[in-house]
PDB file of C-alpha atoms in Angstrom:
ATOM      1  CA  UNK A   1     -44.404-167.251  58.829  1.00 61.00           C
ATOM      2  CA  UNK A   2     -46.751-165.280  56.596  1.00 67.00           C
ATOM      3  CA  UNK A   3     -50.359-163.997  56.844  1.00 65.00           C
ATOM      4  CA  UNK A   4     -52.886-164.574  54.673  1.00 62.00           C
ATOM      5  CA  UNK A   5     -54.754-161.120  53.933  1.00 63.00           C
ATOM      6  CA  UNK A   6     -57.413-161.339  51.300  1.00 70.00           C
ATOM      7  CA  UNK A   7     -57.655-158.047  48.958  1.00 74.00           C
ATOM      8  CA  UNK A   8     -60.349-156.889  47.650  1.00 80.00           C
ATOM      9  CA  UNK A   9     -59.245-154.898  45.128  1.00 84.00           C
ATOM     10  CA  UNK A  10     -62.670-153.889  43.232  1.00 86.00           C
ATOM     11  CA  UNK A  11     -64.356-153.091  46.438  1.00 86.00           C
ATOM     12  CA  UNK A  12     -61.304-150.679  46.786  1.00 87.00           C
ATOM     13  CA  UNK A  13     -61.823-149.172  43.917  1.00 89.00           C
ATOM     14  CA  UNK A  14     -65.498-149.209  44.008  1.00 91.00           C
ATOM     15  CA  UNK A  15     -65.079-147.048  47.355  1.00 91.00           C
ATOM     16  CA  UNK A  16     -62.412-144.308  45.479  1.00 92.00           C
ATOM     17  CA  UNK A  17     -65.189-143.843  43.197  1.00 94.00           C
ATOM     18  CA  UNK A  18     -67.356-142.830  45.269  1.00 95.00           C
ATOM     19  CA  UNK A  19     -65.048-140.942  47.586  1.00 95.00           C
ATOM     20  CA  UNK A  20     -64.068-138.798  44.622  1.00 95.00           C
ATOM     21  CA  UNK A  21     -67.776-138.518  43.481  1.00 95.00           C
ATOM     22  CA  UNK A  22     -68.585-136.975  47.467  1.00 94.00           C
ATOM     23  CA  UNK A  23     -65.779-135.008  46.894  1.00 96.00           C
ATOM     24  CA  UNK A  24     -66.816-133.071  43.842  1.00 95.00           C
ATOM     25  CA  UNK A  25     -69.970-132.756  45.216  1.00 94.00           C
ATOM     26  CA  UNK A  26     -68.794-131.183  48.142  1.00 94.00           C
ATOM     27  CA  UNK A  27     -66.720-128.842  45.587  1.00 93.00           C
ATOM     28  CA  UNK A  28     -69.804-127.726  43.737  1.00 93.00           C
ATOM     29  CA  UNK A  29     -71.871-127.386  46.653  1.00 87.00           C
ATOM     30  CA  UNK A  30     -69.254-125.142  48.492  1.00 90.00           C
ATOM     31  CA  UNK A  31     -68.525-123.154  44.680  1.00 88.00           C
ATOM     32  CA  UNK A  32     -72.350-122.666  44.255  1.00 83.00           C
ATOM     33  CA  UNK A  33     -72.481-121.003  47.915  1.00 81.00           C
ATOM     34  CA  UNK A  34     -69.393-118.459  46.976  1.00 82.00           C
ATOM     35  CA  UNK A  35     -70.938-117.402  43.927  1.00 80.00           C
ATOM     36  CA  UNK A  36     -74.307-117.000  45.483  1.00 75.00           C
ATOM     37  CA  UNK A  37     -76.771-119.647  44.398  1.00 73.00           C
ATOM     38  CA  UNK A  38     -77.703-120.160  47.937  1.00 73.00           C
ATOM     39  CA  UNK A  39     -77.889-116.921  49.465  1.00 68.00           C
ATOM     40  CA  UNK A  40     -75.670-113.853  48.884  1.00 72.00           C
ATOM     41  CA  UNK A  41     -73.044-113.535  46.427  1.00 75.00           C
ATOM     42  CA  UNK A  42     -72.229-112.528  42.600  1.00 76.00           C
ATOM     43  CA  UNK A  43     -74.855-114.315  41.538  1.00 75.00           C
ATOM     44  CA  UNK A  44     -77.881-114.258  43.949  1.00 79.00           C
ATOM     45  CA  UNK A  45     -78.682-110.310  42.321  1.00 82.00           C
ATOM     46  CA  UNK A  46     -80.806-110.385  39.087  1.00 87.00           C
ATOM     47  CA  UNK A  47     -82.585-107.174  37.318  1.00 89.00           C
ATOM     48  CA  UNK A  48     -85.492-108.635  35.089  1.00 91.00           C
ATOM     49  CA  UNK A  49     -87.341-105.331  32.925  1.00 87.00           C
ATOM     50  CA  UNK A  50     -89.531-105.182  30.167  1.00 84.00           C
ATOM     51  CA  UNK A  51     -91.064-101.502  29.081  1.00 80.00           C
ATOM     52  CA  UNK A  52     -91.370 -99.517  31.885  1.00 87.00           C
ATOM     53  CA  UNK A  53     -91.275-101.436  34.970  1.00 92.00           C
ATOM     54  CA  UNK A  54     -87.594-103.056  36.213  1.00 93.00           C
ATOM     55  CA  UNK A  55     -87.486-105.286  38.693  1.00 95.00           C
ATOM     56  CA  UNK A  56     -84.095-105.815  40.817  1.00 94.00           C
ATOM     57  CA  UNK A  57     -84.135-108.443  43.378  1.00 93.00           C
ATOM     58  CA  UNK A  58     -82.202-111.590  44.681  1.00 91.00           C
ATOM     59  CA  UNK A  59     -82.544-115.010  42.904  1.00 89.00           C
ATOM     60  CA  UNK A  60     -82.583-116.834  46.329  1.00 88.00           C
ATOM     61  CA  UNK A  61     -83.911-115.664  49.575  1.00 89.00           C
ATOM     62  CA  UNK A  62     -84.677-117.282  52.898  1.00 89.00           C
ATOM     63  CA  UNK A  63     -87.523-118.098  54.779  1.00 92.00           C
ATOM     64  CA  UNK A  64     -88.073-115.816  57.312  1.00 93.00           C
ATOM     65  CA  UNK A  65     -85.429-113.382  56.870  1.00 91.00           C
ATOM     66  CA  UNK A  66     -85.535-109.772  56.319  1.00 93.00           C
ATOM     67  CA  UNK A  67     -84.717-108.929  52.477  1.00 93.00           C
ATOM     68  CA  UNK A  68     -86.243-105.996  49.673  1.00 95.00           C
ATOM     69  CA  UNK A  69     -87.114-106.258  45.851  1.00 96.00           C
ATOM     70  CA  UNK A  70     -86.903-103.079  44.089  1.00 96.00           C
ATOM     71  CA  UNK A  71     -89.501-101.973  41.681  1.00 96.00           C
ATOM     72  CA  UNK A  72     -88.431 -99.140  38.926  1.00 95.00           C
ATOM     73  CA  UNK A  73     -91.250 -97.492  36.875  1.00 94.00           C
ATOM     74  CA  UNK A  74     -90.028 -95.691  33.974  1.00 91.00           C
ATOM     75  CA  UNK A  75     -91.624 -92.099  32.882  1.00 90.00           C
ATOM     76  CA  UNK A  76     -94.438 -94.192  30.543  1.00 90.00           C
ATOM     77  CA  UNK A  77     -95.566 -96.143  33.512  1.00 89.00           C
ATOM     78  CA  UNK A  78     -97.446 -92.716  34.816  1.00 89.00           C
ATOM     79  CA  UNK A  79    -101.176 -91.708  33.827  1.00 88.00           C
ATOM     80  CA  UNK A  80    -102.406 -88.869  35.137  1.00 88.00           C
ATOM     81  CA  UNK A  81     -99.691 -88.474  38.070  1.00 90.00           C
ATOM     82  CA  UNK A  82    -100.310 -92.019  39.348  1.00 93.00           C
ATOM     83  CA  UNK A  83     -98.689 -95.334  38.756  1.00 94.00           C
ATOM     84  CA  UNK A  84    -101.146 -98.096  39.161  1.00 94.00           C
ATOM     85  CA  UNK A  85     -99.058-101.298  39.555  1.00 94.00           C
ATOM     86  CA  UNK A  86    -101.037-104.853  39.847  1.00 95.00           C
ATOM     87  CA  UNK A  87     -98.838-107.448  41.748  1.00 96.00           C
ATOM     88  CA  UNK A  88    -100.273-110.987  40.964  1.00 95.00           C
ATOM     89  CA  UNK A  89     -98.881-114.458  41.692  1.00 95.00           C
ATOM     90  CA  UNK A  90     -98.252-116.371  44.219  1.00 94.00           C
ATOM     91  CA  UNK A  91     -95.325-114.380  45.618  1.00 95.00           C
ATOM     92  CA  UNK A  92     -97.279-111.445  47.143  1.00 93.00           C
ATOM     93  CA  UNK A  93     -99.144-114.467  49.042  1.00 93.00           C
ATOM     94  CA  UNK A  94     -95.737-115.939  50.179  1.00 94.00           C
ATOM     95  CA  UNK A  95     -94.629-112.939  51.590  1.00 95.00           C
ATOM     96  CA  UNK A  96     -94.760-110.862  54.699  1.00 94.00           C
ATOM     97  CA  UNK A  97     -94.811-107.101  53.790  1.00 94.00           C
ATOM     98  CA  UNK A  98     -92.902-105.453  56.217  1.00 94.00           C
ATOM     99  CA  UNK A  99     -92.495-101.901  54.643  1.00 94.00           C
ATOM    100  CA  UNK A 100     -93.355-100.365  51.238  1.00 95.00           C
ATOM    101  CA  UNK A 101     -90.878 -96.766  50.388  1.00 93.00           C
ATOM    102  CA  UNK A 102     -92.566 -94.245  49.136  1.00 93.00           C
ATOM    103  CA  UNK A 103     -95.914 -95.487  51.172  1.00 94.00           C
ATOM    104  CA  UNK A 104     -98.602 -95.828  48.223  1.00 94.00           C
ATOM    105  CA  UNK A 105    -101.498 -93.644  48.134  1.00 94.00           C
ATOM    106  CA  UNK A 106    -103.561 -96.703  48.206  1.00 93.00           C
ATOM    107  CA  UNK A 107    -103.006-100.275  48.704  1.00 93.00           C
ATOM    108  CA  UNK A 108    -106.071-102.801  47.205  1.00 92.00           C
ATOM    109  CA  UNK A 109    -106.458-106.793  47.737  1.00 91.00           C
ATOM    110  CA  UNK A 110    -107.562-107.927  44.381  1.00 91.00           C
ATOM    111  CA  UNK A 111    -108.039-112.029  43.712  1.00 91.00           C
ATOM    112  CA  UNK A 112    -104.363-113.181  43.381  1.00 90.00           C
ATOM    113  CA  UNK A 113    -102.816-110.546  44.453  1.00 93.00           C
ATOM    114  CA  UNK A 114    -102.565-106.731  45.325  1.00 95.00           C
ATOM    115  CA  UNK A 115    -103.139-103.142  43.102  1.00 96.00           C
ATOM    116  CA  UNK A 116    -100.410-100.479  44.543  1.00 95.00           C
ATOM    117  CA  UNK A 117    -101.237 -97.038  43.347  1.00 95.00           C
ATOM    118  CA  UNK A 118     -97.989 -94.119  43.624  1.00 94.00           C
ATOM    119  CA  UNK A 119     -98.391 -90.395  43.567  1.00 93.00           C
ATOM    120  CA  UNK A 120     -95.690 -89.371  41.589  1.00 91.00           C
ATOM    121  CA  UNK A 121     -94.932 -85.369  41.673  1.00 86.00           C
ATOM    122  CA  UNK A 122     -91.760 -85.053  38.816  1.00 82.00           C
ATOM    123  CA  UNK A 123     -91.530 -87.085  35.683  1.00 76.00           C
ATOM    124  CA  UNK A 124     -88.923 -89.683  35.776  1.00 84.00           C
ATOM    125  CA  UNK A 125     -88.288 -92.949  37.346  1.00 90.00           C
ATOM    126  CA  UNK A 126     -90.080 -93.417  40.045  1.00 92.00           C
ATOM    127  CA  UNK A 127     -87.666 -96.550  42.530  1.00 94.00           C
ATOM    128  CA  UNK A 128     -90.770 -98.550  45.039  1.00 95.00           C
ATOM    129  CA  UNK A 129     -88.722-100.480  47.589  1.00 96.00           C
ATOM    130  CA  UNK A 130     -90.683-103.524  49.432  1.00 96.00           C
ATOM    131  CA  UNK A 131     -89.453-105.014  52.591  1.00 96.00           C
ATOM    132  CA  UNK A 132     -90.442-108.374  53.069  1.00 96.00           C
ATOM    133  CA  UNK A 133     -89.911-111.969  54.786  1.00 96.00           C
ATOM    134  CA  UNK A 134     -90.691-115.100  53.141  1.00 95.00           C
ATOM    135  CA  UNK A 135     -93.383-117.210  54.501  1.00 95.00           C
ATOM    136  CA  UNK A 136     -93.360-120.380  52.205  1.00 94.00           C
ATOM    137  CA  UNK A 137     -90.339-122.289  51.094  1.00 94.00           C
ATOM    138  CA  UNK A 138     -89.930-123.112  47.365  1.00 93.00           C
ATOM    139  CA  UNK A 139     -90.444-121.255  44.300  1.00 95.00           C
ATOM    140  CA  UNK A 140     -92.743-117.832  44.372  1.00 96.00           C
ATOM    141  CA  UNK A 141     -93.355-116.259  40.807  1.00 96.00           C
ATOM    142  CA  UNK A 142     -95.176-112.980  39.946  1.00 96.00           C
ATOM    143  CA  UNK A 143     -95.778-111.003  37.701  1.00 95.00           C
ATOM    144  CA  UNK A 144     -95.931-106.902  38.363  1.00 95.00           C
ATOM    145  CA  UNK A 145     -97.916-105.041  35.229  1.00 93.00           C
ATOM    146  CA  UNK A 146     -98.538-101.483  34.598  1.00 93.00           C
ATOM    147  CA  UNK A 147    -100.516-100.648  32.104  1.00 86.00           C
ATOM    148  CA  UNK A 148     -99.665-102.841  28.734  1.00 86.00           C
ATOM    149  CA  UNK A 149     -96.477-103.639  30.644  1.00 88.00           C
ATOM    150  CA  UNK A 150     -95.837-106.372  32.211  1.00 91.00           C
ATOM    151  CA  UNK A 151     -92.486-108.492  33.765  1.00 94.00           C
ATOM    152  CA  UNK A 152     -92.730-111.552  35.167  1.00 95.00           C
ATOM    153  CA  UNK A 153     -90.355-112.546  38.383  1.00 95.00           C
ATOM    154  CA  UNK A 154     -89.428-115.360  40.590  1.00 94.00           C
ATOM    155  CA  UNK A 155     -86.979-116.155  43.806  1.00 93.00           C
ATOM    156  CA  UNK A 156     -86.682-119.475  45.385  1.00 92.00           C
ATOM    157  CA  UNK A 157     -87.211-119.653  49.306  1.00 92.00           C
ATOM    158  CA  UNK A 158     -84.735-121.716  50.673  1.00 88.00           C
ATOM    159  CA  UNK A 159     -85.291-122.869  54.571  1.00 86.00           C
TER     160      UNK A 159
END
């Protein structure tokens, strides 16, 4: 007595195909999370500078978590004692300011964005911390200027 079992030998292979496709997709998914493409890791910190503004922050944040960008002004960025920094984009409008360190000594809406103005007592770099949570998902850009200076920024707001 023997059975009669049809194989279907392409529809086999058809299916390892695309179990080793869901695999490697898996791998990359899991290998972009270690190295911080999706939140925190190796690669989630980036520093962007041009002149004398720096700006350090993470590549990928989440939406309504608590996270800081650091701004650095170098020694140019001061006239007069002050540093007059114009925040403009759509990430200051995406964004819950929770804290700025040092406070400014004054704090202006302007159309697309916001004018922080720093006291600074001793040449140098002067480090601005902002606290923040992200209100929007997506992509928020920016661009901080000072002066002739300007860098332009971005971090994606993942749910």
């Amino acid at each position: 007595m023997s059975l009669d079992v049809r194989k279907h030998e392409k529809f086999q292979h058809l299916e390892w195909r695309w179990q080793r496709a869901g695999w490697l997709l898996l791998t990359l998914f899991v290998l972009a999370g270690l190295l911080g493409l999706l939140g925190t890791g190796p690669l989630s910190w980036t520093t962007v500078n041009d002149g004398a503004v720096t700006v350090e922050l993470d590549r990928v944040t989440r939406h309504e978590a608590d996270d800081s960008i650091t701004f650095v002004f170098g020694p140019e960025a001061v006239q007069d004692g002050t540093i007059t920094a114009e925040l403009t984009g759509d990430w200051p409008s995406g964004v819950d300011l929770s804290g700025i360190s040092p406070e400014p000594s004054e704090q202006l809406l302007v159309p697309g964005g916001m004018v922080l103005e720093f006291m600074v007592d001793e040449p140098g770099e002067t480090e601005v911390s902002l606290s923040f949570r992200a209100q929007r998902h997506g992509t928020l850009a920016a661009e901080l200027a000072v002066g002739s200076d300007s860098v332009a920024f971005s971090q994606f707001v993942m749910p």
